[in-house]
PDB file of C-alpha atoms in Angstrom:
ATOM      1  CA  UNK A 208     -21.420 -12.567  -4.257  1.00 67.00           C
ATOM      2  CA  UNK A 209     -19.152 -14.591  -2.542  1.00 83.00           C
ATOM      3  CA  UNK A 210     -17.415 -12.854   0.882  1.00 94.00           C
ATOM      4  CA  UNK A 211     -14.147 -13.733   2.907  1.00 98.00           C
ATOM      5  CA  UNK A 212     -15.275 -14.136   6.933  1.00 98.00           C
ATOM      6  CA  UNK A 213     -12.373 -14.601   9.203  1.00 98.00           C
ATOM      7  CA  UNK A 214     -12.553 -16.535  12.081  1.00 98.00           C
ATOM      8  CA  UNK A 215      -8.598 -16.325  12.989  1.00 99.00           C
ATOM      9  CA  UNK A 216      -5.993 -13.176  12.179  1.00 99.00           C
ATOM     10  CA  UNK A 217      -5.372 -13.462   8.357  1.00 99.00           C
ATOM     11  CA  UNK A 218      -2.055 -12.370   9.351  1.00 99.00           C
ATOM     12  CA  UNK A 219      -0.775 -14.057  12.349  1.00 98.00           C
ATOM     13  CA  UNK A 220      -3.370 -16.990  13.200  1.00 98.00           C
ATOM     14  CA  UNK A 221      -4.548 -16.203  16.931  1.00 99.00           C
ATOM     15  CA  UNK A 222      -8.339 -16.392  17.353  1.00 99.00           C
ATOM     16  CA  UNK A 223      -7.883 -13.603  19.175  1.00 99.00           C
ATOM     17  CA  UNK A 224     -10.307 -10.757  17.324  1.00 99.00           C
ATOM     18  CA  UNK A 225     -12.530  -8.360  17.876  1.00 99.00           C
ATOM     19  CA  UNK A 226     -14.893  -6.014  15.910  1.00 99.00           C
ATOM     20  CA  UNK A 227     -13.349  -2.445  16.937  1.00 99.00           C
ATOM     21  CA  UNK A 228     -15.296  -0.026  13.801  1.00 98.00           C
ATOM     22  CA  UNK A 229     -17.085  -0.277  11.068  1.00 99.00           C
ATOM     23  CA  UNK A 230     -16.050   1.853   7.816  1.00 99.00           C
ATOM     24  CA  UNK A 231     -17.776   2.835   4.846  1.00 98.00           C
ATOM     25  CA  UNK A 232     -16.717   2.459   1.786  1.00 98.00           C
ATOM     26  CA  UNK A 233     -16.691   6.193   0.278  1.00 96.00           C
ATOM     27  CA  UNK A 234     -14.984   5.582  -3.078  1.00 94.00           C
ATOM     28  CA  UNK A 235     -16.866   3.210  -5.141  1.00 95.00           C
ATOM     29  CA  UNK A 236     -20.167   1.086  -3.453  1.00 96.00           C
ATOM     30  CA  UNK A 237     -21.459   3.038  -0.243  1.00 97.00           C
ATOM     31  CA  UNK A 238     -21.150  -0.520   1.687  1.00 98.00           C
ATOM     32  CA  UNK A 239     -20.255  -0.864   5.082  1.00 98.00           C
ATOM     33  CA  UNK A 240     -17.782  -3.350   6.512  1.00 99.00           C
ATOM     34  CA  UNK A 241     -16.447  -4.244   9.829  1.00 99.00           C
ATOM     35  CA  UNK A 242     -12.831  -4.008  10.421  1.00 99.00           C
ATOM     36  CA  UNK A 243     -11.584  -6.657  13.718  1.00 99.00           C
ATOM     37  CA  UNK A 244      -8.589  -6.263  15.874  1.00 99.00           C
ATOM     38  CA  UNK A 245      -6.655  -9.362  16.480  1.00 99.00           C
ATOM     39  CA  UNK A 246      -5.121  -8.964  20.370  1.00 99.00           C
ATOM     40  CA  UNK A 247      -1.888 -10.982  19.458  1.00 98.00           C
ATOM     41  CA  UNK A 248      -0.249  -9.223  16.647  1.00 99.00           C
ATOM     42  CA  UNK A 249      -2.361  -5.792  16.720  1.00 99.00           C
ATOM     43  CA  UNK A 250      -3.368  -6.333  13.202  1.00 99.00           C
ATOM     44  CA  UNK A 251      -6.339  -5.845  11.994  1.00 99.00           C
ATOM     45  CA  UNK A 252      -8.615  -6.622   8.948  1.00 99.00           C
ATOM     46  CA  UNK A 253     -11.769  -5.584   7.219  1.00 99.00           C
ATOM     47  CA  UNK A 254     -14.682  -8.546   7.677  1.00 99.00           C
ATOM     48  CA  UNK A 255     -16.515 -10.441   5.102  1.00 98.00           C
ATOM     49  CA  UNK A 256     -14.495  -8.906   1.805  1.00 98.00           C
ATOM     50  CA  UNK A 257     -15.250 -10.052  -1.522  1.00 97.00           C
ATOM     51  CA  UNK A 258     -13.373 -13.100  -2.672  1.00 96.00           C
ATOM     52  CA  UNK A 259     -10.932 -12.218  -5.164  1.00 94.00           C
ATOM     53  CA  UNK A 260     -12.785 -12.797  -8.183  1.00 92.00           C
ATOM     54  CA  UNK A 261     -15.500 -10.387  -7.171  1.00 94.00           C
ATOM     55  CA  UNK A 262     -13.185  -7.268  -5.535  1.00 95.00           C
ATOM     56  CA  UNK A 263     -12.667  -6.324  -9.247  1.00 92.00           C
ATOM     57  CA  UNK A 264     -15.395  -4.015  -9.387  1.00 93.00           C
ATOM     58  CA  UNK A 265     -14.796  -2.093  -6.296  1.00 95.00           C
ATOM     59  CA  UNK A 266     -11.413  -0.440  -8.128  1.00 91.00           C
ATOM     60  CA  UNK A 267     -14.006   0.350 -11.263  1.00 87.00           C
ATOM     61  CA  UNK A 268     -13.708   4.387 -10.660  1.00 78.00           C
ATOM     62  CA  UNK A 269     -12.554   7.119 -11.762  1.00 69.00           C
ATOM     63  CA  UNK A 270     -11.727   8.294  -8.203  1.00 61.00           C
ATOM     64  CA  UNK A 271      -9.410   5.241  -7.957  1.00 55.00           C
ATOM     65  CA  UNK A 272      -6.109   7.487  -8.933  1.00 48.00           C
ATOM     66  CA  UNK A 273      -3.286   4.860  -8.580  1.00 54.00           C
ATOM     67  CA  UNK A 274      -5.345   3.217 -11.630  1.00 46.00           C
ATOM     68  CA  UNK A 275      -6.843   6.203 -13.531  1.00 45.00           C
ATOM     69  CA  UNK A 276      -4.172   9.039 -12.773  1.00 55.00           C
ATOM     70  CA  UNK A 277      -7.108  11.443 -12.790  1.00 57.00           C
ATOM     71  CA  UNK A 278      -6.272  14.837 -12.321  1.00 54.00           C
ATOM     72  CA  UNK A 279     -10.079  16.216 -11.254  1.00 60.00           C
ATOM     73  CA  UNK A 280     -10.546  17.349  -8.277  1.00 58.00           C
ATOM     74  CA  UNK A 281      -7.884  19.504  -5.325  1.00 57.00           C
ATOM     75  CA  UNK A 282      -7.027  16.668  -3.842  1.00 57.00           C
ATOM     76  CA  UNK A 283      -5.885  14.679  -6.674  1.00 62.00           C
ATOM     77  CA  UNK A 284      -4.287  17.777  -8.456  1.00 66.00           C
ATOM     78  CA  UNK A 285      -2.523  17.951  -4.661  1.00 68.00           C
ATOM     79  CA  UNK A 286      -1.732  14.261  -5.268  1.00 65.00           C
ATOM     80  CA  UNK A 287       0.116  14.516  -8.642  1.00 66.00           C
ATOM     81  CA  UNK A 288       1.812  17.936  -7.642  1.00 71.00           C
ATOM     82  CA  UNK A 289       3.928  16.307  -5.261  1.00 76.00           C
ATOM     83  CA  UNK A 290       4.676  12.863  -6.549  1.00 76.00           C
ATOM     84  CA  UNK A 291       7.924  13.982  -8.553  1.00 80.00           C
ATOM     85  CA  UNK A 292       9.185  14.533  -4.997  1.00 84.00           C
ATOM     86  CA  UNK A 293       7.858  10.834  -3.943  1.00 91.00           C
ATOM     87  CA  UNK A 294       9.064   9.292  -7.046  1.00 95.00           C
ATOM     88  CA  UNK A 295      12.800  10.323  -6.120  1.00 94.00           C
ATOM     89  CA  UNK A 296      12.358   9.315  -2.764  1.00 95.00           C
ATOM     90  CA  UNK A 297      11.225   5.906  -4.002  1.00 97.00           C
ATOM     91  CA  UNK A 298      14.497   6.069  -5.536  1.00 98.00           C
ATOM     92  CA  UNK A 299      16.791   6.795  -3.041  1.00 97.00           C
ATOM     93  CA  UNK A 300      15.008   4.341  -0.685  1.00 98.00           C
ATOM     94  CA  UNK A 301      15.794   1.528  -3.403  1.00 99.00           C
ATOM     95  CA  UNK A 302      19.266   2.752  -3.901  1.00 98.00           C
ATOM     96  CA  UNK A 303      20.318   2.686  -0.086  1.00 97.00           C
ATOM     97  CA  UNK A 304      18.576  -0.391   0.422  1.00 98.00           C
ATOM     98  CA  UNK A 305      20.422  -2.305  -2.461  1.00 98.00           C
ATOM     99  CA  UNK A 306      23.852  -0.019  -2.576  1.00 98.00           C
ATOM    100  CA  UNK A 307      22.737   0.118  -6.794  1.00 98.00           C
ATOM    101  CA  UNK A 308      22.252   2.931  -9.083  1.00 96.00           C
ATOM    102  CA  UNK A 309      21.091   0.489 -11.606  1.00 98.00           C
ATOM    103  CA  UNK A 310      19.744  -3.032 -11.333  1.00 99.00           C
ATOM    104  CA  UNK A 311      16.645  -5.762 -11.727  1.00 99.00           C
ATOM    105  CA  UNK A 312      13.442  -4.371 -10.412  1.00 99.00           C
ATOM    106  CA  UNK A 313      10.211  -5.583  -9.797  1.00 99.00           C
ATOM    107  CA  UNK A 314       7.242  -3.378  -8.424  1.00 99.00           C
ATOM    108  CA  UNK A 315       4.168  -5.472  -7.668  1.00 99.00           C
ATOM    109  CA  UNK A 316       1.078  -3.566  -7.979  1.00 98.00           C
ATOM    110  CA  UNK A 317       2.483  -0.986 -10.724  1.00 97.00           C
ATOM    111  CA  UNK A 318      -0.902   0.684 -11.014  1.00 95.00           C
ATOM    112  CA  UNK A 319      -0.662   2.443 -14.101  1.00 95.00           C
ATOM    113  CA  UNK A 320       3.657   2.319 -14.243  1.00 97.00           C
ATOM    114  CA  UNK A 321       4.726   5.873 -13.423  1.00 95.00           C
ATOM    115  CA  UNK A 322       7.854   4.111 -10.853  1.00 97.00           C
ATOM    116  CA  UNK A 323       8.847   2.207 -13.327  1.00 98.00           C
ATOM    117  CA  UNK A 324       9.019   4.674 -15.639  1.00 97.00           C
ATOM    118  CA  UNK A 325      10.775   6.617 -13.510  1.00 97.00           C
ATOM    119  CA  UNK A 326      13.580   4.075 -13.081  1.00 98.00           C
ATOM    120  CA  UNK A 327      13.705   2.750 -16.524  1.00 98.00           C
ATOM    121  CA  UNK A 328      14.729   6.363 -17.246  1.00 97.00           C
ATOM    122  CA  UNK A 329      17.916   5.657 -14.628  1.00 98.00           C
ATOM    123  CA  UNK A 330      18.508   1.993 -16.715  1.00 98.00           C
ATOM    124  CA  UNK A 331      17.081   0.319 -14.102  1.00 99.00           C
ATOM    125  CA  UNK A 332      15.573  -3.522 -15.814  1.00 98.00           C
ATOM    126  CA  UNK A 333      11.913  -3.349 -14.562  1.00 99.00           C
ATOM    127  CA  UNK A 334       9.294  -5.764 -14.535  1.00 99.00           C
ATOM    128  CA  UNK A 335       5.927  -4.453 -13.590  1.00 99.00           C
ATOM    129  CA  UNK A 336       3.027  -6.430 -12.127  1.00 99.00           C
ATOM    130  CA  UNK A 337      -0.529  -5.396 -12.130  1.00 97.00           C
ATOM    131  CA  UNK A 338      -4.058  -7.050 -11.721  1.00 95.00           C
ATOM    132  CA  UNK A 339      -5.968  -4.600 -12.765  1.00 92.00           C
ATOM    133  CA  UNK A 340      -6.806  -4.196 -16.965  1.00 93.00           C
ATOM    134  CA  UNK A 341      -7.619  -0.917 -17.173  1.00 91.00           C
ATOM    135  CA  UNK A 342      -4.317   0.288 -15.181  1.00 93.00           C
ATOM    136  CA  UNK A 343      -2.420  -2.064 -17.202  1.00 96.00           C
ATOM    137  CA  UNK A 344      -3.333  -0.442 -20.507  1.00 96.00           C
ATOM    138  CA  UNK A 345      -3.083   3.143 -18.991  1.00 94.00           C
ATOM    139  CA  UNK A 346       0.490   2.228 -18.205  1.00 96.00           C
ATOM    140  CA  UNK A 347       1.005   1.140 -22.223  1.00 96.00           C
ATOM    141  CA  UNK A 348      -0.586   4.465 -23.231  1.00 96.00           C
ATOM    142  CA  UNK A 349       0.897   6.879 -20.641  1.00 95.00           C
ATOM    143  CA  UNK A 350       4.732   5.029 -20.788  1.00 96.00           C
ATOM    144  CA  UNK A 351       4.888   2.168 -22.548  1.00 96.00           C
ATOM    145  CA  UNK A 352       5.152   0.465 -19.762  1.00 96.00           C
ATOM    146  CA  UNK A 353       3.633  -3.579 -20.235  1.00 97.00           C
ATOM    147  CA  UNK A 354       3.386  -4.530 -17.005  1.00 98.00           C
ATOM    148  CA  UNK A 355       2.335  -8.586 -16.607  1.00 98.00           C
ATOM    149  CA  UNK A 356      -0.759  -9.921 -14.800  1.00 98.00           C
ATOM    150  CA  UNK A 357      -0.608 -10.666 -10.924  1.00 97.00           C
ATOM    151  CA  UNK A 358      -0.811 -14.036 -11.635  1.00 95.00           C
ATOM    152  CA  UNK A 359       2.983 -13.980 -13.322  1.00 98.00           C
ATOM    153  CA  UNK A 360       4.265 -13.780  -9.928  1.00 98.00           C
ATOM    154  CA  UNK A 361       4.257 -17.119  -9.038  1.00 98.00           C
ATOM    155  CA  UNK A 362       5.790 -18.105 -13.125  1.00 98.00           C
ATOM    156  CA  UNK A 363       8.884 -15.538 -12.608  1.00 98.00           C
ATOM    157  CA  UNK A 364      12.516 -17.287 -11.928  1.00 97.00           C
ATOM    158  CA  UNK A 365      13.849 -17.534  -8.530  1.00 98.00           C
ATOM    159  CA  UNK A 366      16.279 -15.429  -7.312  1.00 98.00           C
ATOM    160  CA  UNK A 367      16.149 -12.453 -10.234  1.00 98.00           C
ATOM    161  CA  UNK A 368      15.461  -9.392  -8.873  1.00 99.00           C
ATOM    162  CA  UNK A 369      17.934  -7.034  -6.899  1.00 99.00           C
ATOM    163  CA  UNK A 370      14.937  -4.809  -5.487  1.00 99.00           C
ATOM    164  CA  UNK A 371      11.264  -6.022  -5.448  1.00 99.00           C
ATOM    165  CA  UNK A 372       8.552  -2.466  -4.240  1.00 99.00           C
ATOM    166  CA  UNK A 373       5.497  -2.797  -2.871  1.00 99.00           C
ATOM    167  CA  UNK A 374       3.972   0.406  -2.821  1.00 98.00           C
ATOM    168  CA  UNK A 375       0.471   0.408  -0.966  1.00 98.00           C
ATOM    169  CA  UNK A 376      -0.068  -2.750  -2.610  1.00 98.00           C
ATOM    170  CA  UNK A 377       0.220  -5.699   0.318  1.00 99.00           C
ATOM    171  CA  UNK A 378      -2.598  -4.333   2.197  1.00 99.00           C
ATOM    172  CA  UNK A 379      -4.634  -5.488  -0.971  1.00 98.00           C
ATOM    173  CA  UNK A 380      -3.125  -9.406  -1.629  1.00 98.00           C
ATOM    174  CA  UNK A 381      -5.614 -11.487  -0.781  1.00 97.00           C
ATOM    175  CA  UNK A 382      -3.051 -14.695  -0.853  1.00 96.00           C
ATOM    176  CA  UNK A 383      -0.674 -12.521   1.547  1.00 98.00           C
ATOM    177  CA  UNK A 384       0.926 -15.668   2.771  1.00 99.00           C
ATOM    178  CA  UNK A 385       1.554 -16.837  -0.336  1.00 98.00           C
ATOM    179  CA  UNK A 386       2.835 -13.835  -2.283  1.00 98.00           C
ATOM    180  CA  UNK A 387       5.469 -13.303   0.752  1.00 99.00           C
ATOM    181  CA  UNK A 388       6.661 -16.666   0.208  1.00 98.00           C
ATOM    182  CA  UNK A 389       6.944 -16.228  -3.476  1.00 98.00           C
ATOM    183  CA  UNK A 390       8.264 -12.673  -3.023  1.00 98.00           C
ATOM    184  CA  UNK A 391      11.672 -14.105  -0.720  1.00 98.00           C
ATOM    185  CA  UNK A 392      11.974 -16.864  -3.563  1.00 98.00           C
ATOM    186  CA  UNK A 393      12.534 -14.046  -6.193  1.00 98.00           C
ATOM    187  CA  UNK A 394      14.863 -11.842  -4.719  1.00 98.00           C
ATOM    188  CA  UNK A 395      18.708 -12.084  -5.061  1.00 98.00           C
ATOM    189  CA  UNK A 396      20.709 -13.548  -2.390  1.00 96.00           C
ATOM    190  CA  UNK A 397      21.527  -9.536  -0.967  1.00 96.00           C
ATOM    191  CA  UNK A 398      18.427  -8.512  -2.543  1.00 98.00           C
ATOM    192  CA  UNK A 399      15.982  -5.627  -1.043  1.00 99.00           C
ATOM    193  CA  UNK A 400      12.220  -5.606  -0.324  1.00 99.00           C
ATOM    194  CA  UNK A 401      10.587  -2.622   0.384  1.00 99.00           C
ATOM    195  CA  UNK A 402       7.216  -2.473   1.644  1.00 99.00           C
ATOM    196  CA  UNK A 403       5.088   0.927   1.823  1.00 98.00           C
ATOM    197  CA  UNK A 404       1.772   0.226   4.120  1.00 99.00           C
ATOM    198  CA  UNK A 405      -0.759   2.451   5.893  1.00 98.00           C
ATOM    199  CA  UNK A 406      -0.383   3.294   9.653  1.00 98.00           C
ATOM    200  CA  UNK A 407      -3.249   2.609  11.548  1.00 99.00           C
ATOM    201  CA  UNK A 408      -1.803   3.921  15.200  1.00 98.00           C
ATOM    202  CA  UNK A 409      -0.727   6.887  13.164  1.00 97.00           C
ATOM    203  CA  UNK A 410      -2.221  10.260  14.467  1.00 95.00           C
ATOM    204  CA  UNK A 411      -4.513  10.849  11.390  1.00 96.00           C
ATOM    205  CA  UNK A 412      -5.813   7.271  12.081  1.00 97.00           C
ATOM    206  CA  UNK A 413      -6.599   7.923  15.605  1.00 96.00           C
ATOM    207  CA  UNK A 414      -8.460  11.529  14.970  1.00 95.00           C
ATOM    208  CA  UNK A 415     -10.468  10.603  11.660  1.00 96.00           C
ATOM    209  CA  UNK A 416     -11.478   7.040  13.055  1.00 98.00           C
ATOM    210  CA  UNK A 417     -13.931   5.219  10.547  1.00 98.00           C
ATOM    211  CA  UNK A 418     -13.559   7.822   8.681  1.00 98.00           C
ATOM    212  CA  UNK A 419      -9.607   7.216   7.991  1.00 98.00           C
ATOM    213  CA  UNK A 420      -9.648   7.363   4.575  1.00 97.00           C
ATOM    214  CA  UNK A 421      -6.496   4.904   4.614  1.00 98.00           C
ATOM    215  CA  UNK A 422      -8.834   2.037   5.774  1.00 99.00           C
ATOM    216  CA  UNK A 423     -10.061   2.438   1.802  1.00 98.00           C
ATOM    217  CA  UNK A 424     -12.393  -0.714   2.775  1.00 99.00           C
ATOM    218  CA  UNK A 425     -12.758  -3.201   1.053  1.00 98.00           C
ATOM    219  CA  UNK A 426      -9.667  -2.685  -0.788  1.00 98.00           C
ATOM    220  CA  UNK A 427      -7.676  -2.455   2.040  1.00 99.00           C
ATOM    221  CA  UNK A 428      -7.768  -6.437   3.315  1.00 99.00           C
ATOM    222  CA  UNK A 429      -5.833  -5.453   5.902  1.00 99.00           C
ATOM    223  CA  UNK A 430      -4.311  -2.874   8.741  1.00 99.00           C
ATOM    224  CA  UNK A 431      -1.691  -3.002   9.710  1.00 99.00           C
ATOM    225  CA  UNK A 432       0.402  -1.492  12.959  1.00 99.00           C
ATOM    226  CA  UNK A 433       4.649  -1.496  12.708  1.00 98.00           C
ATOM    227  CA  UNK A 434       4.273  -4.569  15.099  1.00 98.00           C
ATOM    228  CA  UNK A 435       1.907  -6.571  13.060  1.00 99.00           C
ATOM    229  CA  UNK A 436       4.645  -5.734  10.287  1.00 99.00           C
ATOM    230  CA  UNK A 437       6.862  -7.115  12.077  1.00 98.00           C
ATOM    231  CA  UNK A 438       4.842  -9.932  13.378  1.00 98.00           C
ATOM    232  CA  UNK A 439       4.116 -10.808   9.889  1.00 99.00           C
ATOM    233  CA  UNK A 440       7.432 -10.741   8.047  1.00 99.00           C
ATOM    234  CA  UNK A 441       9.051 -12.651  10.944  1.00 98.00           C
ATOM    235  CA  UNK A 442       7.165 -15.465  10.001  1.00 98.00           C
ATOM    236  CA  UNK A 443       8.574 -15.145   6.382  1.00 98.00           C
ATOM    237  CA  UNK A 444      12.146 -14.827   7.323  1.00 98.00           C
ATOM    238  CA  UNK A 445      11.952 -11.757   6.426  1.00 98.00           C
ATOM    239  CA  UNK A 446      14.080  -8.436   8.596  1.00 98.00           C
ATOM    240  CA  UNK A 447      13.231  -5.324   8.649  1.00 99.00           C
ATOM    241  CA  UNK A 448      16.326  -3.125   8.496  1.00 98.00           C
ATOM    242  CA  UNK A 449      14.801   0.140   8.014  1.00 98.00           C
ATOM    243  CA  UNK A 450      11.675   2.583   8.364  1.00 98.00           C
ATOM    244  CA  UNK A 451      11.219   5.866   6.488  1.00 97.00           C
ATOM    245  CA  UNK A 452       8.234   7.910   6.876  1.00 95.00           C
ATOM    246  CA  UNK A 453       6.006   8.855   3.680  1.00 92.00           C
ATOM    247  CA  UNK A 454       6.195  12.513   4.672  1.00 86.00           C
ATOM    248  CA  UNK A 455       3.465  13.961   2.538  1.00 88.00           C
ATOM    249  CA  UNK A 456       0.939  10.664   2.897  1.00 91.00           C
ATOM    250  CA  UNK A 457      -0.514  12.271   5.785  1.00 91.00           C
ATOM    251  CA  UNK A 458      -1.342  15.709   4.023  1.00 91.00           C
ATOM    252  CA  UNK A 459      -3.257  13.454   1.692  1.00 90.00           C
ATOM    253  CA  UNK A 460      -5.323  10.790   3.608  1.00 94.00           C
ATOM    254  CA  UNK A 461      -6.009  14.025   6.247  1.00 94.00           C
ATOM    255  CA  UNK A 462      -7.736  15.720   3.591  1.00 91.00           C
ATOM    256  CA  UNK A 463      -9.708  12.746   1.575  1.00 93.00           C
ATOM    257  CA  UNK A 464     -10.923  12.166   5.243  1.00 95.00           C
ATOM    258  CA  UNK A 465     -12.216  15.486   5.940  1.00 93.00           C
ATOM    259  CA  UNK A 466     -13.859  15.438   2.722  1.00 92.00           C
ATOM    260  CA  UNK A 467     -15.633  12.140   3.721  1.00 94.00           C
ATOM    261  CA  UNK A 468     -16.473  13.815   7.012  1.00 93.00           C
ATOM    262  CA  UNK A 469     -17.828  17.346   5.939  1.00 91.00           C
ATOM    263  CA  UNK A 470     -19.018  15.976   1.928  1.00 84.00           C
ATOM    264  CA  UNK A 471     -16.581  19.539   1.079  1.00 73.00           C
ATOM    265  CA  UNK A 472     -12.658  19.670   0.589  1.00 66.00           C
ATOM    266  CA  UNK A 473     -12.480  20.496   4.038  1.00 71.00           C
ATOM    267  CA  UNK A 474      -8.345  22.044   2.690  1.00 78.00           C
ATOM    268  CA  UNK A 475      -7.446  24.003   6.130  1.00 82.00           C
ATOM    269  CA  UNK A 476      -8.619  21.187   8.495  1.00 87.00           C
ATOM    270  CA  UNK A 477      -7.433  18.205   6.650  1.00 86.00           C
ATOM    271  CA  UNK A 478      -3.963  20.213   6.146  1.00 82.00           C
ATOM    272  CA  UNK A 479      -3.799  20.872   9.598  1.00 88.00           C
ATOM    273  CA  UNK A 480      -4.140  17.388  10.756  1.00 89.00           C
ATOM    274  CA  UNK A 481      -1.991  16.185   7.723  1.00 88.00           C
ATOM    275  CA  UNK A 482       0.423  18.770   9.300  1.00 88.00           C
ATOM    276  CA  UNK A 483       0.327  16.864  13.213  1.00 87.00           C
ATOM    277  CA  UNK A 484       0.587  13.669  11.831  1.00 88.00           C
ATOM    278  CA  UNK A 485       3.378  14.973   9.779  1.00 85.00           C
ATOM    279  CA  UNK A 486       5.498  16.236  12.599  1.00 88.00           C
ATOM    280  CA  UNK A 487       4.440  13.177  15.391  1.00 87.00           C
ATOM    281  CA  UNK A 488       6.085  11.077  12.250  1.00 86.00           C
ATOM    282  CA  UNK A 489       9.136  13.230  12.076  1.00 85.00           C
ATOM    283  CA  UNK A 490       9.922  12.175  15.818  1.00 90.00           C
ATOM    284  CA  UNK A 491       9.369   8.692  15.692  1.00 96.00           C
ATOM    285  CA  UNK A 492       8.372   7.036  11.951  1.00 96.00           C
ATOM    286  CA  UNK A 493       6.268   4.395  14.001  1.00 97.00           C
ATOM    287  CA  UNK A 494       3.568   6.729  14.201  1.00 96.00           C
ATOM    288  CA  UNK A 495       3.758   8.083  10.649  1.00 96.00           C
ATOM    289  CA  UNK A 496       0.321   7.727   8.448  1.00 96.00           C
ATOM    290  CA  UNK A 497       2.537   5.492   6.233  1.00 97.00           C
ATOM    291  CA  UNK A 498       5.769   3.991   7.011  1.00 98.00           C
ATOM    292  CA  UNK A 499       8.289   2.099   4.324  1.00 98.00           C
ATOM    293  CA  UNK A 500       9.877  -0.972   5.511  1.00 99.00           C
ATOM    294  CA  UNK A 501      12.736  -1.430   4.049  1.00 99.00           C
ATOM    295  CA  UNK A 502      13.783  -5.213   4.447  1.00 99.00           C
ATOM    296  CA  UNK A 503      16.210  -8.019   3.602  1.00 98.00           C
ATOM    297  CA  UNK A 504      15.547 -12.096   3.655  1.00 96.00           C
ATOM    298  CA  UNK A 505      17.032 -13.690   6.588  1.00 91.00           C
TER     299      UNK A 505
END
């Protein structure tokens, strides 16, 4: 099998890296891989991931839930209890960032289409786009959502879309470069992008180390920090105007990574460190276990 090895920062360019952990992979292979720090933008990336051809078979579980929407298990019945409340802040972040209650959406890495559900049900016009074939016919069963390929990204007209969502999905793009590009082409002139990414300087990060479950290796291509963020969408043209904090994010990665670090559910430690990470976020969103940039094209 054919890996990536990267001898610059995948996201800003500086030779500049380091090896600072190495993470397991807990979900689907038991592999290892090394995750470097690059001392320019404060990125950092996992080492020697598959090539994009081959990464396929590390989503292949059941334990995967943004492609399976498996209910088994605490954590995952934890998961789906609260995402009615996510779902309507995913809503309100896409209304405030466009000034719409109804418009042309795009969410790239739909998983199995439970957002756009949600805002097809406000007569929002959504597009859906998903690599994955398994959580592309989930989202046909579940919604009747047909979300389009990964690939139809770079075949969609310029300029369409009032409000393209990215949520948890840009730490997986392996042609991150390119998709940005692409992304600012397909947006309307006052058009919103809102990207939803893993904190690594987050509290949660810091306490559960390589065993973070957010670092999700080798799904996760990369890790970022708010400054690599920014670093990266600079280069793009691309502002940031906002940050919100995924409030209940923490709750969940704490407890997936005291399961990896005890083999149990681990519910009263995990909910207590979701809960610290929780309220450091509260007081400043830059150390939140996930943060949503909410951004417009320069």
């Amino acid at each position: 099998m054919s890996s990536i090895y990267y001898k610059a920062c995948p996201i800003c360019g500086s030779g500049n890296i380091h090896k600072v952990l190495a993470a397991k992979d807990h979900t689907v292979s038991g592999e290892t891989f090394d995750i470097f720090h690059c001392g320019h933008c404060s990125g950092r990336f996992t080492q020697h991931v598959p090539g994009s051809a081959e990464i396929g078979r590390y989503y292949q579980s059941q334990e995967y839930i943004s492609h399976s929407e498996t209910k088994k298990g605490l954590i995952n019945r934890l998961y789906h209890s609260v995402r009615k409340i996510t779902m309507r802040s995913k809503q309100n972040w896409v209304k405030a960032a466009t000034g719409l209650k109804q418009g042309s959406l795009l969410d790239i890495g739909c998983g199995t289409g439970a957002f756009l559900h949600y805002m097809k049900q406000l007569n929002w016009d959504v597009t859906g786009l998903e690599p994955d074939d398994t959580a592309r016919s989930n989202a046909k069963t579940l919604y009747g959502i047909e979300p389009l390929p990964s690939s139809e990204l770079f075949h969609l007209p310029a300029q369409q879309y009032d409000a393209i969502t990215m949520w948890h999905v840009l730490e997986h793009v392996h042609s991150l470069h390119d998709y940005l590009r692409q992304i600012r082409t397909l947006l309307k002139p006052e058009g919103a992008l809102i990207i939803a990414v893993p904190n690594y300087t987050s509290p949660d990060a810091e306490h559960y180390k390589e065993l973070w479950a957010a670092y999700d290796v080798p799904r996760h291509l990369y890790h970022f920090s708010p400054s690599s963020m920014e670093e990266l969408l600079k280069q793009h043209k691309i502002r940031i105007v906002r940050k919100h904090p995924m409030v209940f994010d923490g709750f969940y990665v704490s407890l997936l990574s005291e399961k990896y670090k005890t083999g149990g559910n681990g519910l009263i430690k995990g909910f207590w460190n979701g809960f610290r990470s929780y309220r450091k976020g509260l007081k400043n969103v830059d150390r939140c276990s996930s943060v949503v940039y909410e951004c417009k094209a320069d």
